[in-house]
PDB file of C-alpha atoms in Angstrom:
ATOM      1  CA  MET S  26      98.952-105.474-133.194  1.00  0.00           C
ATOM      2  CA  GLN S  27      95.531-104.030-133.800  1.00  0.00           C
ATOM      3  CA  ARG S  28      93.028-103.145-131.059  1.00  0.00           C
ATOM      4  CA  LYS S  29      89.360-104.213-131.261  1.00  0.00           C
ATOM      5  CA  THR S  30      86.821-101.508-131.595  1.00  0.00           C
ATOM      6  CA  PRO S  31      84.771-101.211-128.324  1.00  0.00           C
ATOM      7  CA  SER S  32      81.760 -99.694-130.049  1.00  0.00           C
ATOM      8  CA  CYS S  33      80.915-102.923-131.793  1.00  0.00           C
ATOM      9  CA  VAL S  34      80.897-104.780-128.600  1.00  0.00           C
ATOM     10  CA  VAL S  35      78.716-102.135-126.949  1.00  0.00           C
ATOM     11  CA  PHE S  36      76.317-102.155-129.884  1.00  0.00           C
ATOM     12  CA  GLY S  37      75.834-105.897-129.767  1.00  0.00           C
ATOM     13  CA  HIS S  38      75.235-105.911-126.036  1.00  0.00           C
ATOM     14  CA  GLY S  39      72.766-103.079-126.270  1.00  0.00           C
ATOM     15  CA  HIS S  40      70.784-104.943-128.925  1.00  0.00           C
ATOM     16  CA  GLU S  41      70.485-108.002-126.758  1.00  0.00           C
ATOM     17  CA  GLU S  42      69.335-105.908-123.799  1.00  0.00           C
ATOM     18  CA  SER S  43      66.707-104.228-126.003  1.00  0.00           C
ATOM     19  CA  ASP S  44      65.285-107.613-127.090  1.00  0.00           C
ATOM     20  CA  ALA S  45      65.118-108.810-123.519  1.00  0.00           C
ATOM     21  CA  LEU S  46      63.330-105.683-122.375  1.00  0.00           C
ATOM     22  CA  ARG S  47      60.799-106.019-125.198  1.00  0.00           C
ATOM     23  CA  LYS S  48      60.048-109.620-124.245  1.00  0.00           C
ATOM     24  CA  HIS S  49      59.615-108.668-120.606  1.00  0.00           C
ATOM     25  CA  SER S  50      57.315-105.834-121.610  1.00  0.00           C
ATOM     26  CA  ILE S  51      55.155-108.124-123.706  1.00  0.00           C
ATOM     27  CA  LEU S  52      54.946-110.653-120.881  1.00  0.00           C
ATOM     28  CA  ALA S  53      54.017-107.907-118.439  1.00  0.00           C
ATOM     29  CA  ILE S  54      51.304-106.648-120.744  1.00  0.00           C
ATOM     30  CA  LEU S  55      49.913-110.148-121.252  1.00  0.00           C
ATOM     31  CA  PHE S  56      49.958-110.790-117.512  1.00  0.00           C
ATOM     32  CA  ALA S  57      48.194-107.530-116.796  1.00  0.00           C
ATOM     33  CA  ALA S  58      45.572-108.259-119.517  1.00  0.00           C
ATOM     34  CA  SER S  59      44.928-111.717-118.084  1.00  0.00           C
ATOM     35  CA  ALA S  60      44.478-110.281-114.629  1.00  0.00           C
ATOM     36  CA  PHE S  61      42.139-107.618-115.977  1.00  0.00           C
ATOM     37  CA  LEU S  62      40.068-110.104-117.927  1.00  0.00           C
ATOM     38  CA  ALA S  63      39.837-112.485-114.981  1.00  0.00           C
ATOM     39  CA  GLY S  64      38.375-109.765-112.820  1.00  0.00           C
ATOM     40  CA  ALA S  65      36.024-108.426-115.429  1.00  0.00           C
ATOM     41  CA  ARG S  66      32.208-109.138-115.109  1.00  0.00           C
ATOM     42  CA  LEU S  67      29.239-108.649-117.400  1.00  0.00           C
ATOM     43  CA  PRO S  68      26.778-105.987-116.353  1.00  0.00           C
ATOM     44  CA  PRO S  69      23.768-107.324-114.415  1.00  0.00           C
ATOM     45  CA  GLN S  70      21.371-105.987-117.014  1.00  0.00           C
ATOM     46  CA  GLY S  71      21.851-105.317-120.658  1.00  0.00           C
ATOM     47  CA  PRO S  72      20.658-102.218-122.426  1.00  0.00           C
ATOM     48  CA  MET S  73      16.907-102.011-123.165  1.00  0.00           C
ATOM     49  CA  PRO S  74      15.994-101.957-126.870  1.00  0.00           C
ATOM     50  CA  GLU S  75      14.319 -98.885-128.186  1.00  0.00           C
ATOM     51  CA  PRO S  76      10.696 -99.347-129.362  1.00  0.00           C
ATOM     52  CA  ARG S  77      10.307 -99.574-133.105  1.00  0.00           C
ATOM     53  CA  PRO S  78       7.850 -97.361-134.940  1.00  0.00           C
ATOM     54  CA  ASP S  79       6.106-100.448-136.449  1.00  0.00           C
ATOM     55  CA  ALA S  80       5.604-102.208-133.077  1.00  0.00           C
ATOM     56  CA  GLY S  81       1.976-103.015-134.006  1.00  0.00           C
ATOM     57  CA  GLN S  82       3.185-105.129-136.925  1.00  0.00           C
ATOM     58  CA  ALA S  83       4.772-108.562-136.766  1.00  0.00           C
ATOM     59  CA  THR S  84       8.170-108.395-135.053  1.00  0.00           C
ATOM     60  CA  ASN S  85      11.368-109.817-136.402  1.00  0.00           C
ATOM     61  CA  PRO S  86      11.822-113.263-134.836  1.00  0.00           C
ATOM     62  CA  THR S  87      15.572-112.606-134.545  1.00  0.00           C
ATOM     63  CA  SER S  88      15.082-109.496-132.402  1.00  0.00           C
ATOM     64  CA  PRO S  89      15.781-109.832-128.663  1.00  0.00           C
ATOM     65  CA  SER S  90      12.733-109.594-126.351  1.00  0.00           C
ATOM     66  CA  SER S  91      12.517-107.636-123.107  1.00  0.00           C
ATOM     67  CA  GLU S  92      12.356-109.558-119.782  1.00  0.00           C
ATOM     68  CA  LYS S  93       9.953-106.933-118.452  1.00  0.00           C
ATOM     69  CA  ALA S  94       7.548-107.253-121.384  1.00  0.00           C
ATOM     70  CA  GLU S  95       4.232-108.773-120.179  1.00  0.00           C
ATOM     71  CA  PRO S  96       2.945-111.859-121.989  1.00  0.00           C
ATOM     72  CA  PRO S  97      -0.427-111.623-123.776  1.00  0.00           C
ATOM     73  CA  ALA S  98      -3.519-112.232-121.657  1.00  0.00           C
ATOM     74  CA  PRO S  99      -4.735-115.878-121.745  1.00  0.00           C
ATOM     75  CA  GLU S 100      -8.224-114.878-122.803  1.00  0.00           C
ATOM     76  CA  GLU S 101      -6.864-113.029-125.825  1.00  0.00           C
ATOM     77  CA  VAL S 102      -4.282-115.532-127.040  1.00  0.00           C
ATOM     78  CA  PRO S 103      -4.804-119.036-125.547  1.00  0.00           C
ATOM     79  CA  ALA S 104      -1.661-120.975-124.908  1.00  0.00           C
ATOM     80  CA  PRO S 105      -1.335-123.945-127.291  1.00  0.00           C
ATOM     81  CA  GLN S 106      -1.760-127.353-125.661  1.00  0.00           C
ATOM     82  CA  PRO S 107       0.352-130.329-126.719  1.00  0.00           C
ATOM     83  CA  LYS S 108      -1.604-132.941-128.623  1.00  0.00           C
ATOM     84  CA  PRO S 109      -0.795-136.611-128.111  1.00  0.00           C
ATOM     85  CA  ASP S 110      -0.036-138.717-131.133  1.00  0.00           C
ATOM     86  CA  LEU S 111      -3.305-140.533-131.797  1.00  0.00           C
ATOM     87  CA  LYS S 112      -1.444-143.252-133.638  1.00  0.00           C
ATOM     88  CA  ASP S 113       0.557-144.059-130.528  1.00  0.00           C
ATOM     89  CA  PRO S 114      -1.706-145.655-127.869  1.00  0.00           C
ATOM     90  CA  GLU S 115       0.881-144.972-125.190  1.00  0.00           C
ATOM     91  CA  ALA S 116       1.335-141.260-125.976  1.00  0.00           C
ATOM     92  CA  PRO S 117       1.044-139.076-122.848  1.00  0.00           C
ATOM     93  CA  VAL S 118      -2.208-137.239-122.302  1.00  0.00           C
ATOM     94  CA  PRO S 119      -1.931-133.456-121.754  1.00  0.00           C
ATOM     95  CA  SER S 120      -2.308-132.431-118.148  1.00  0.00           C
ATOM     96  CA  GLN S 121      -4.802-129.674-118.951  1.00  0.00           C
ATOM     97  CA  PRO S 122      -8.209-130.451-120.482  1.00  0.00           C
ATOM     98  CA  PRO S 123      -8.620-129.511-124.144  1.00  0.00           C
ATOM     99  CA  ALA S 124     -10.643-126.483-125.083  1.00  0.00           C
ATOM    100  CA  PRO S 125     -14.394-127.187-125.542  1.00  0.00           C
ATOM    101  CA  GLN S 126     -15.459-127.923-129.095  1.00  0.00           C
ATOM    102  CA  ALA S 127     -18.470-126.599-130.890  1.00  0.00           C
ATOM    103  CA  ALA S 128     -21.582-128.789-130.971  1.00  0.00           C
ATOM    104  CA  PRO S 129     -21.958-130.876-134.159  1.00  0.00           C
ATOM    105  CA  SER S 130     -24.295-129.540-136.789  1.00  0.00           C
ATOM    106  CA  LYS S 131     -26.098-132.899-137.177  1.00  0.00           C
ATOM    107  CA  PRO S 132     -28.146-134.232-134.253  1.00  0.00           C
ATOM    108  CA  GLY S 133     -26.816-137.337-132.571  1.00  0.00           C
ATOM    109  CA  PRO S 134     -28.716-140.591-132.087  1.00  0.00           C
ATOM    110  CA  THR S 135     -31.950-140.340-130.190  1.00  0.00           C
ATOM    111  CA  VAL S 136     -31.629-141.410-126.581  1.00  0.00           C
ATOM    112  CA  GLN S 137     -34.243-143.986-125.601  1.00  0.00           C
ATOM    113  CA  MET S 138     -36.594-142.763-122.934  1.00  0.00           C
ATOM    114  CA  GLN S 139     -36.442-144.578-119.663  1.00  0.00           C
ATOM    115  CA  GLY S 140     -39.519-146.440-118.536  1.00  0.00           C
ATOM    116  CA  PRO S 141     -40.607-149.148-116.137  1.00  0.00           C
ATOM    117  CA  PRO S 142     -38.453-152.281-116.118  1.00  0.00           C
ATOM    118  CA  ARG S 143     -39.462-154.926-118.611  1.00  0.00           C
ATOM    119  CA  PRO S 144     -40.249-158.436-117.436  1.00  0.00           C
ATOM    120  CA  PRO S 145     -37.373-160.911-117.820  1.00  0.00           C
ATOM    121  CA  GLY S 146     -37.330-162.767-121.091  1.00  0.00           C
ATOM    122  CA  SER S 147     -39.648-160.333-122.861  1.00  0.00           C
ATOM    123  CA  PRO S 148     -39.191-159.866-126.635  1.00  0.00           C
ATOM    124  CA  GLU S 149     -37.974-156.274-125.987  1.00  0.00           C
ATOM    125  CA  GLU S 150     -34.794-157.686-124.485  1.00  0.00           C
ATOM    126  CA  GLY S 151     -33.781-159.098-127.832  1.00  0.00           C
ATOM    127  CA  LYS S 152     -34.811-162.742-127.322  1.00  0.00           C
ATOM    128  CA  PRO S 153     -37.115-163.743-130.205  1.00  0.00           C
ATOM    129  CA  PRO S 154     -40.467-165.325-129.240  1.00  0.00           C
ATOM    130  CA  GLY S 155     -39.530-168.551-131.006  1.00  0.00           C
ATOM    131  CA  GLU S 156     -36.705-169.056-128.495  1.00  0.00           C
ATOM    132  CA  GLN S 157     -38.717-168.314-125.366  1.00  0.00           C
ATOM    133  CA  THR S 158     -40.021-170.867-122.923  1.00  0.00           C
ATOM    134  CA  LEU S 159     -43.657-170.878-121.861  1.00  0.00           C
ATOM    135  CA  GLU S 160     -42.717-169.110-118.605  1.00  0.00           C
ATOM    136  CA  GLU S 161     -40.847-166.354-120.464  1.00  0.00           C
ATOM    137  CA  GLN S 162     -43.789-165.455-122.710  1.00  0.00           C
ATOM    138  CA  HIS S 163     -46.004-164.068-119.901  1.00  0.00           C
ATOM    139  CA  LEU S 164     -49.241-165.092-121.618  1.00  0.00           C
ATOM    140  CA  THR S 165     -52.738-164.703-120.215  1.00  0.00           C
ATOM    141  CA  ILE S 166     -55.950-166.670-120.601  1.00  0.00           C
ATOM    142  CA  GLU S 167     -58.261-165.370-123.301  1.00  0.00           C
ATOM    143  CA  PRO S 168     -61.560-164.177-121.778  1.00  0.00           C
ATOM    144  CA  GLU S 169     -64.816-165.484-123.251  1.00  0.00           C
ATOM    145  CA  SER S 170     -68.031-163.535-123.642  1.00  0.00           C
ATOM    146  CA  ASP S 171     -70.978-164.827-121.621  1.00  0.00           C
ATOM    147  CA  ALA S 172     -73.348-164.168-124.524  1.00  0.00           C
ATOM    148  CA  GLU S 173     -71.151-165.965-127.074  1.00  0.00           C
ATOM    149  CA  HIS S 174     -70.656-168.916-124.727  1.00  0.00           C
ATOM    150  CA  ALA S 175     -74.412-169.218-124.173  1.00  0.00           C
ATOM    151  CA  GLU S 176     -75.039-169.116-127.934  1.00  0.00           C
ATOM    152  CA  CYS S 177     -72.407-171.812-128.508  1.00  0.00           C
ATOM    153  CA  THR S 178     -73.729-174.179-125.853  1.00  0.00           C
ATOM    154  CA  ALA S 179     -77.231-173.781-127.228  1.00  0.00           C
ATOM    155  CA  ALA S 180     -75.951-174.920-130.641  1.00  0.00           C
ATOM    156  CA  LEU S 181     -74.331-177.967-128.995  1.00  0.00           C
ATOM    157  CA  GLN S 182     -77.560-178.908-127.314  1.00  0.00           C
ATOM    158  CA  ALA S 183     -79.409-178.608-130.603  1.00  0.00           C
ATOM    159  CA  LEU S 184     -77.010-181.124-132.170  1.00  0.00           C
ATOM    160  CA  GLY S 185     -77.386-183.527-129.245  1.00  0.00           C
ATOM    161  CA  VAL S 186     -73.809-183.206-127.979  1.00  0.00           C
ATOM    162  CA  VAL S 187     -73.461-184.503-124.433  1.00  0.00           C
ATOM    163  CA  PHE S 188     -71.350-182.131-122.308  1.00  0.00           C
ATOM    164  CA  LYS S 189     -71.195-180.335-118.989  1.00  0.00           C
ATOM    165  CA  ASP S 190     -69.761-177.046-117.825  1.00  0.00           C
ATOM    166  CA  ALA S 191     -66.554-177.069-115.788  1.00  0.00           C
ATOM    167  CA  PRO S 192     -64.864-174.524-113.492  1.00  0.00           C
ATOM    168  CA  ARG S 193     -62.422-172.053-114.984  1.00  0.00           C
ATOM    169  CA  ILE S 194     -58.977-173.555-115.617  1.00  0.00           C
ATOM    170  CA  ASP S 195     -55.856-171.537-114.893  1.00  0.00           C
ATOM    171  CA  ASP S 196     -52.606-173.483-114.911  1.00  0.00           C
ATOM    172  CA  GLY S 197     -50.450-170.362-115.174  1.00  0.00           C
ATOM    173  CA  ASN S 198     -48.311-168.969-118.009  1.00  0.00           C
ATOM    174  CA  GLY S 199     -51.407-168.496-120.179  1.00  0.00           C
ATOM    175  CA  CYS S 200     -52.492-172.136-119.967  1.00  0.00           C
ATOM    176  CA  GLY S 201     -56.198-172.464-119.234  1.00  0.00           C
ATOM    177  CA  ILE S 202     -59.788-172.019-120.372  1.00  0.00           C
ATOM    178  CA  ASP S 203     -62.071-169.244-119.211  1.00  0.00           C
ATOM    179  CA  LYS S 204     -65.293-171.231-119.771  1.00  0.00           C
ATOM    180  CA  PRO S 205     -64.395-174.907-120.288  1.00  0.00           C
ATOM    181  CA  ILE S 206     -66.771-177.726-121.041  1.00  0.00           C
ATOM    182  CA  ILE S 207     -66.287-181.500-120.781  1.00  0.00           C
ATOM    183  CA  VAL S 208     -67.631-183.427-123.793  1.00  0.00           C
ATOM    184  CA  SER S 209     -68.508-187.099-123.374  1.00  0.00           C
ATOM    185  CA  GLU S 210     -70.445-187.648-126.646  1.00  0.00           C
ATOM    186  CA  ALA S 211     -69.470-185.905-129.879  1.00  0.00           C
ATOM    187  CA  LEU S 212     -72.962-186.598-131.239  1.00  0.00           C
ATOM    188  CA  PRO S 213     -75.832-188.666-129.912  1.00  0.00           C
ATOM    189  CA  GLY S 214     -74.686-192.293-129.656  1.00  0.00           C
ATOM    190  CA  ILE S 215     -71.037-191.480-130.559  1.00  0.00           C
ATOM    191  CA  LYS S 216     -68.817-191.572-127.518  1.00  0.00           C
ATOM    192  CA  LEU S 217     -65.770-189.361-127.201  1.00  0.00           C
ATOM    193  CA  LYS S 218     -63.123-191.362-125.360  1.00  0.00           C
ATOM    194  CA  PRO S 219     -61.689-190.275-123.139  1.00  0.00           C
ATOM    195  CA  GLU S 220     -63.858-187.306-122.254  1.00  0.00           C
ATOM    196  CA  ALA S 221     -62.445-184.104-123.711  1.00  0.00           C
ATOM    197  CA  THR S 222     -62.041-180.838-121.842  1.00  0.00           C
ATOM    198  CA  ILE S 223     -62.158-178.092-124.479  1.00  0.00           C
ATOM    199  CA  ARG S 224     -63.750-174.755-125.317  1.00  0.00           C
ATOM    200  CA  CYS S 225     -67.265-174.746-126.713  1.00  0.00           C
ATOM    201  CA  PRO S 226     -66.285-173.514-130.234  1.00  0.00           C
ATOM    202  CA  ALA S 227     -63.906-176.487-130.655  1.00  0.00           C
ATOM    203  CA  ALA S 228     -66.614-178.920-129.518  1.00  0.00           C
ATOM    204  CA  LEU S 229     -69.087-177.343-131.931  1.00  0.00           C
ATOM    205  CA  ALA S 230     -66.652-177.641-134.869  1.00  0.00           C
ATOM    206  CA  LEU S 231     -66.051-181.298-133.954  1.00  0.00           C
ATOM    207  CA  ALA S 232     -69.783-182.053-133.864  1.00  0.00           C
ATOM    208  CA  ARG S 233     -70.438-180.362-137.218  1.00  0.00           C
ATOM    209  CA  TRP S 234     -67.485-182.111-138.861  1.00  0.00           C
ATOM    210  CA  MET S 235     -68.708-185.472-137.601  1.00  0.00           C
ATOM    211  CA  LYS S 236     -72.323-184.869-138.636  1.00  0.00           C
ATOM    212  CA  ASP S 237     -71.768-183.303-142.058  1.00  0.00           C
ATOM    213  CA  SER S 238     -68.575-185.031-143.276  1.00  0.00           C
ATOM    214  CA  VAL S 239     -67.298-187.990-141.240  1.00  0.00           C
ATOM    215  CA  ILE S 240     -70.566-189.910-140.910  1.00  0.00           C
ATOM    216  CA  PRO S 241     -71.570-189.480-144.596  1.00  0.00           C
ATOM    217  CA  ALA S 242     -68.051-190.471-145.759  1.00  0.00           C
ATOM    218  CA  ALA S 243     -68.080-193.580-143.551  1.00  0.00           C
ATOM    219  CA  SER S 244     -71.525-194.571-144.853  1.00  0.00           C
ATOM    220  CA  ALA S 245     -70.275-194.243-148.441  1.00  0.00           C
ATOM    221  CA  ALA S 246     -66.841-195.885-148.040  1.00  0.00           C
ATOM    222  CA  LEU S 247     -67.415-198.468-145.281  1.00  0.00           C
ATOM    223  CA  PRO S 248     -71.139-199.353-145.171  1.00  0.00           C
ATOM    224  CA  GLU S 249     -70.413-202.944-144.166  1.00  0.00           C
ATOM    225  CA  GLN S 250     -68.866-201.781-140.877  1.00  0.00           C
ATOM    226  CA  GLY S 251     -72.010-200.094-139.657  1.00  0.00           C
ATOM    227  CA  ARG S 252     -72.185-196.790-137.920  1.00  0.00           C
ATOM    228  CA  ILE S 253     -69.446-195.041-135.959  1.00  0.00           C
ATOM    229  CA  THR S 254     -69.898-195.578-132.233  1.00  0.00           C
ATOM    230  CA  THR S 255     -66.751-194.032-130.763  1.00  0.00           C
ATOM    231  CA  VAL S 256     -64.232-191.349-131.596  1.00  0.00           C
ATOM    232  CA  ASN S 257     -60.948-191.970-129.802  1.00  0.00           C
ATOM    233  CA  GLN S 258     -59.123-188.727-129.017  1.00  0.00           C
ATOM    234  CA  ALA S 259     -55.435-188.537-128.084  1.00  0.00           C
ATOM    235  CA  THR S 260     -55.212-185.015-126.656  1.00  0.00           C
ATOM    236  CA  ALA S 261     -57.656-182.250-125.800  1.00  0.00           C
ATOM    237  CA  TYR S 262     -56.674-179.591-123.236  1.00  0.00           C
ATOM    238  CA  MET S 263     -53.000-179.796-122.234  1.00  0.00           C
ATOM    239  CA  CYS S 264     -50.651-177.090-121.007  1.00  0.00           C
ATOM    240  CA  ARG S 265     -47.657-177.178-123.361  1.00  0.00           C
ATOM    241  CA  LEU S 266     -45.966-175.533-126.330  1.00  0.00           C
ATOM    242  CA  ARG S 267     -46.490-176.685-129.893  1.00  0.00           C
ATOM    243  CA  ASN S 268     -45.418-180.276-130.489  1.00  0.00           C
ATOM    244  CA  GLY S 269     -44.290-180.452-126.853  1.00  0.00           C
ATOM    245  CA  ALA S 270     -41.173-178.351-127.577  1.00  0.00           C
ATOM    246  CA  GLY S 271     -39.232-176.543-124.860  1.00  0.00           C
ATOM    247  CA  THR S 272     -39.391-173.158-126.595  1.00  0.00           C
ATOM    248  CA  GLY S 273     -41.653-171.572-129.178  1.00  0.00           C
ATOM    249  CA  LYS S 274     -45.301-170.644-129.521  1.00  0.00           C
ATOM    250  CA  ILE S 275     -47.932-171.943-127.170  1.00  0.00           C
ATOM    251  CA  SER S 276     -50.040-174.867-128.396  1.00  0.00           C
ATOM    252  CA  GLU S 277     -53.735-174.405-129.042  1.00  0.00           C
ATOM    253  CA  HIS S 278     -54.181-177.424-126.776  1.00  0.00           C
ATOM    254  CA  ALA S 279     -53.056-175.194-123.899  1.00  0.00           C
ATOM    255  CA  ARG S 280     -55.972-172.838-124.668  1.00  0.00           C
ATOM    256  CA  GLY S 281     -58.647-175.511-125.147  1.00  0.00           C
ATOM    257  CA  ASN S 282     -58.901-174.787-128.880  1.00  0.00           C
ATOM    258  CA  ALA S 283     -57.599-178.113-130.220  1.00  0.00           C
ATOM    259  CA  ILE S 284     -58.319-181.841-130.233  1.00  0.00           C
ATOM    260  CA  ASP S 285     -56.361-184.782-131.683  1.00  0.00           C
ATOM    261  CA  ILE S 286     -58.313-187.662-133.235  1.00  0.00           C
ATOM    262  CA  ALA S 287     -56.521-191.029-133.212  1.00  0.00           C
ATOM    263  CA  SER S 288     -59.144-193.457-134.569  1.00  0.00           C
ATOM    264  CA  PHE S 289     -62.795-194.202-135.295  1.00  0.00           C
ATOM    265  CA  HIS S 290     -64.530-197.256-133.881  1.00  0.00           C
ATOM    266  CA  PHE S 291     -67.331-198.787-135.959  1.00  0.00           C
ATOM    267  CA  GLU S 292     -70.274-200.856-134.849  1.00  0.00           C
ATOM    268  CA  LYS S 293     -69.051-203.828-136.946  1.00  0.00           C
ATOM    269  CA  GLY S 294     -65.443-204.449-137.680  1.00  0.00           C
ATOM    270  CA  GLU S 295     -62.163-203.010-136.434  1.00  0.00           C
ATOM    271  CA  ASP S 296     -61.098-199.475-135.639  1.00  0.00           C
ATOM    272  CA  VAL S 297     -59.952-197.298-138.487  1.00  0.00           C
ATOM    273  CA  ALA S 298     -56.737-195.834-137.158  1.00  0.00           C
ATOM    274  CA  VAL S 299     -55.404-192.561-138.472  1.00  0.00           C
ATOM    275  CA  ARG S 300     -52.084-193.232-140.214  1.00  0.00           C
ATOM    276  CA  SER S 301     -50.329-192.425-143.460  1.00  0.00           C
ATOM    277  CA  ARG S 302     -52.721-193.343-146.257  1.00  0.00           C
ATOM    278  CA  ARG S 303     -51.579-191.107-149.108  1.00  0.00           C
ATOM    279  CA  ASP S 304     -51.014-194.101-151.403  1.00  0.00           C
ATOM    280  CA  ASP S 305     -53.679-196.362-149.886  1.00  0.00           C
ATOM    281  CA  PRO S 306     -55.888-197.445-152.840  1.00  0.00           C
ATOM    282  CA  THR S 307     -58.634-198.916-150.632  1.00  0.00           C
ATOM    283  CA  LEU S 308     -61.876-197.306-149.568  1.00  0.00           C
ATOM    284  CA  THR S 309     -60.443-196.977-146.063  1.00  0.00           C
ATOM    285  CA  GLY S 310     -57.718-194.765-147.545  1.00  0.00           C
ATOM    286  CA  ALA S 311     -60.338-192.795-149.443  1.00  0.00           C
ATOM    287  CA  PHE S 312     -62.357-192.363-146.253  1.00  0.00           C
ATOM    288  CA  GLN S 313     -59.396-190.935-144.310  1.00  0.00           C
ATOM    289  CA  ARG S 314     -58.321-188.585-147.102  1.00  0.00           C
ATOM    290  CA  THR S 315     -61.899-187.372-147.467  1.00  0.00           C
ATOM    291  CA  VAL S 316     -62.463-186.551-143.794  1.00  0.00           C
ATOM    292  CA  SER S 317     -59.028-184.929-143.558  1.00  0.00           C
ATOM    293  CA  ALA S 318     -59.797-182.576-146.442  1.00  0.00           C
ATOM    294  CA  ALA S 319     -63.291-181.846-145.111  1.00  0.00           C
ATOM    295  CA  GLY S 320     -61.871-180.867-141.720  1.00  0.00           C
ATOM    296  CA  CYS S 321     -60.767-177.508-143.109  1.00  0.00           C
ATOM    297  CA  LEU S 322     -64.428-176.558-143.581  1.00  0.00           C
ATOM    298  CA  TYR S 323     -64.870-176.495-139.796  1.00  0.00           C
ATOM    299  CA  PHE S 324     -61.403-175.987-138.263  1.00  0.00           C
ATOM    300  CA  THR S 325     -58.807-173.339-139.085  1.00  0.00           C
ATOM    301  CA  THR S 326     -55.947-175.848-138.797  1.00  0.00           C
ATOM    302  CA  VAL S 327     -55.890-179.474-139.951  1.00  0.00           C
ATOM    303  CA  LEU S 328     -52.698-181.517-139.715  1.00  0.00           C
ATOM    304  CA  ASP S 329     -52.742-185.169-140.769  1.00  0.00           C
ATOM    305  CA  PRO S 330     -50.123-187.962-141.026  1.00  0.00           C
ATOM    306  CA  GLU S 331     -48.860-186.475-144.293  1.00  0.00           C
ATOM    307  CA  SER S 332     -47.942-183.186-142.568  1.00  0.00           C
ATOM    308  CA  ASP S 333     -44.915-184.172-140.499  1.00  0.00           C
ATOM    309  CA  ALA S 334     -43.531-186.816-138.177  1.00  0.00           C
ATOM    310  CA  ALA S 335     -45.283-185.271-135.149  1.00  0.00           C
ATOM    311  CA  HIS S 336     -48.714-186.129-136.627  1.00  0.00           C
ATOM    312  CA  GLU S 337     -48.128-189.608-138.069  1.00  0.00           C
ATOM    313  CA  THR S 338     -50.787-191.197-135.862  1.00  0.00           C
ATOM    314  CA  HIS S 339     -53.585-188.614-135.579  1.00  0.00           C
ATOM    315  CA  PHE S 340     -55.446-185.636-136.935  1.00  0.00           C
ATOM    316  CA  HIS S 341     -54.689-182.333-135.233  1.00  0.00           C
ATOM    317  CA  LEU S 342     -57.733-180.035-135.403  1.00  0.00           C
ATOM    318  CA  ASP S 343     -57.752-176.547-133.881  1.00  0.00           C
ATOM    319  CA  MET S 344     -59.624-173.242-133.927  1.00  0.00           C
ATOM    320  CA  ILE S 345     -56.800-170.678-133.893  1.00  0.00           C
ATOM    321  CA  GLU S 346     -57.763-167.263-135.269  1.00  0.00           C
ATOM    322  CA  ARG S 347     -55.551-165.833-138.026  1.00  0.00           C
ATOM    323  CA  LYS S 348     -55.642-162.548-139.870  1.00  0.00           C
ATOM    324  CA  GLY S 349     -57.962-162.467-142.843  1.00  0.00           C
ATOM    325  CA  GLY S 350     -59.604-165.766-141.925  1.00  0.00           C
ATOM    326  CA  TYR S 351     -56.570-167.711-143.206  1.00  0.00           C
ATOM    327  CA  ARG S 352     -56.675-171.502-142.705  1.00  0.00           C
ATOM    328  CA  TYR S 353     -53.864-174.042-142.791  1.00  0.00           C
ATOM    329  CA  CYS S 354     -54.797-177.569-143.894  1.00  0.00           C
ATOM    330  CA  HIS S 355     -52.367-180.333-144.817  1.00  0.00           C
TER     331      HIS S 355
END
């Protein structure tokens, strides 16, 4: 019977103990390292970097900066301000005001100087005169020279016109006559019905037109009717705008410069009414067309029934002054 060798048994047992001790040692080392790491802390302040020789040049953006380094002064390097997105109407506006910009090289629009307030409805406010009422135009009565008025009335008396002076008329808004007269006879023996309140120059033009054109034309065209005894007028002085409109230019009737003739009454026969006679082949038609054309020799405006619908029943004769002595006759 053989005996087992003890050394083999001892060797195997010693190997197992060596492995166990090694494992325990590793575990102890790991435990000690964990404890050491758990208690370890970073230093409160890291090492300061050494200044570089080329500090005046641009620094490397990857280099760490010092916490104690002072930022540049605001007046030397202004801090950039965030700009809102102009395309986005709801973009936030920066809390600080933007830096002032340089003045533009080109001058801006001229600022209108302030002055006294303009009257309401004046053309300066943008409302054209053609759209203004009589009240909005702020017109005044045209003054008349005493010398010119005396010369005019003397000419009327020389022609035999029957008239009388009247007090100054002022109906406001530019309506009125500085030196009005009331004419009852356009020429001796020729009544003006009803009496006409007008300025002397208009009365003088009427008398000359009657004497030099109307009476000779009537004698040539209508001799069988006798002489003219009455001139029937439709409108003399009247405060209104042209054609009685609500807006526009003031009528010459409102200044005493106009008279409307509706008909002529003859000694024998019927009245010759003013109406459309463009195609009238009779002598009555010839008479009306003749006196209408002759009116432009004495008045600066002549409108007859061929002018427009507003003058279908009368002649409109006025003494408005235009630039260059221009006259309008239709």
